[in-house]
């Protein structure tokens, strides 16, 4: 029952070579409250075998209550199968879409992916931090680029690192224990729009090459010199690494320090102060109202007690009193 209501609570074993879909969630930002869907971005669509994975996706009870919608991403992953630089598709975007993408980069929007119910992480062991999701792109100041204003760059290549554990004496198959990503911005060598990317030879994206961030080959989000649209070649690579981390401890890394922790602490303190202020104001109003009502009721009781009985009300005391001078009337 727990595996149905709460997917990700119980471990899942995979066989070597088995396809594991990566799901994409909303693209959001801490600087604004407006999220976007994953396929609102100019990104490649899922291929044939990945489209059927959406039907097998089981949401957790919390995801259903919150209305979270996840879709299959275009990245094809097979258990323990490393992939070098793999081109996916080539997309051309115009000036209007470019301006929107630059706003996403400026507002620090992040893309969130999940594999085996694990959110993707960007982390640094040297700086001891881990951040969920990866940014759409990044900006470079004028003193770096030599331009008059900030330059915007797009991350169009993803290097996935997936850690797993095998232990034949405890379980059969492979358990996934980590899901990391390293985004890269690179100007790939473009091919003809009608060419088959899987069979094309791309010097910047060879199957044996490792794509790295190089300032000389960053992909800027701008049109050509005469206003030509920007053509983007998306790619990714996958590396599987065996790990000794138990499946039950795979969430520990998500508790590492995060550069945005200060923002969370300030937001929590702000929310607590607002709740305390509203609670105090409501309690003060209720106490004052109750005091006035109680005082009014006490005044009415005292007024009724202080009134003297007159007229016919005095008769009720003599109705059943026996006569003292004429006992024969009894």
Tab-separated table of N, CA and C in Angstrom, residues 4 20 57 59 62 67 76 135 143 154 171 175 200 218 257 267 321:
chain	number	residue	atom	x	y	z
A	4	UNK	N	2.036	2.439	-3.325
A	4	UNK	CA	1.011	3.033	-4.173
A	4	UNK	C	0.703	4.457	-3.737
A	20	UNK	N	14.932	4.079	-17.711
A	20	UNK	CA	14.375	4.791	-16.564
A	20	UNK	C	14.048	6.209	-17.024
A	57	UNK	N	3.773	6.636	-14.781
A	57	UNK	CA	4.182	7.506	-13.690
A	57	UNK	C	3.117	7.516	-12.598
A	59	UNK	N	1.989	9.273	-9.091
A	59	UNK	CA	2.202	10.417	-8.211
A	59	UNK	C	2.037	9.997	-6.760
A	62	UNK	N	0.978	13.344	-1.667
A	62	UNK	CA	1.215	14.781	-1.528
A	62	UNK	C	1.189	15.493	-2.863
A	67	UNK	N	-1.605	19.104	-6.564
A	67	UNK	CA	-1.871	19.327	-7.975
A	67	UNK	C	-0.623	19.443	-8.826
A	76	UNK	N	16.902	10.305	-22.547
A	76	UNK	CA	16.778	8.851	-22.533
A	76	UNK	C	17.889	8.253	-21.670
A	135	UNK	N	19.749	26.130	-13.249
A	135	UNK	CA	19.247	27.376	-13.857
A	135	UNK	C	19.087	27.252	-15.364
A	143	UNK	N	32.117	44.022	-17.174
A	143	UNK	CA	33.569	43.988	-16.974
A	143	UNK	C	34.176	42.635	-17.357
A	154	UNK	N	22.845	30.671	-22.301
A	154	UNK	CA	21.904	29.561	-22.117
A	154	UNK	C	22.657	28.265	-21.858
A	171	UNK	N	19.629	-7.611	-2.016
A	171	UNK	CA	18.568	-7.408	-3.006
A	171	UNK	C	19.126	-7.707	-4.386
A	175	UNK	N	19.840	-0.251	-7.312
A	175	UNK	CA	19.081	0.812	-6.654
A	175	UNK	C	19.766	2.154	-6.907
A	200	UNK	N	24.719	12.205	-37.627
A	200	UNK	CA	25.579	13.320	-38.042
A	200	UNK	C	26.826	13.360	-37.181
A	218	UNK	N	30.837	29.820	-24.873
A	218	UNK	CA	29.515	30.004	-24.275
A	218	UNK	C	28.496	30.349	-25.358
A	257	UNK	N	24.218	22.269	3.107
A	257	UNK	CA	24.046	23.713	3.034
A	257	UNK	C	23.649	24.161	1.649
A	267	UNK	N	12.292	34.148	5.338
A	267	UNK	CA	10.881	33.954	5.016
A	267	UNK	C	10.139	33.291	6.172
A	321	UNK	N	-50.709	31.946	52.924
A	321	UNK	CA	-50.454	32.177	54.369
A	321	UNK	C	-51.750	31.960	55.148
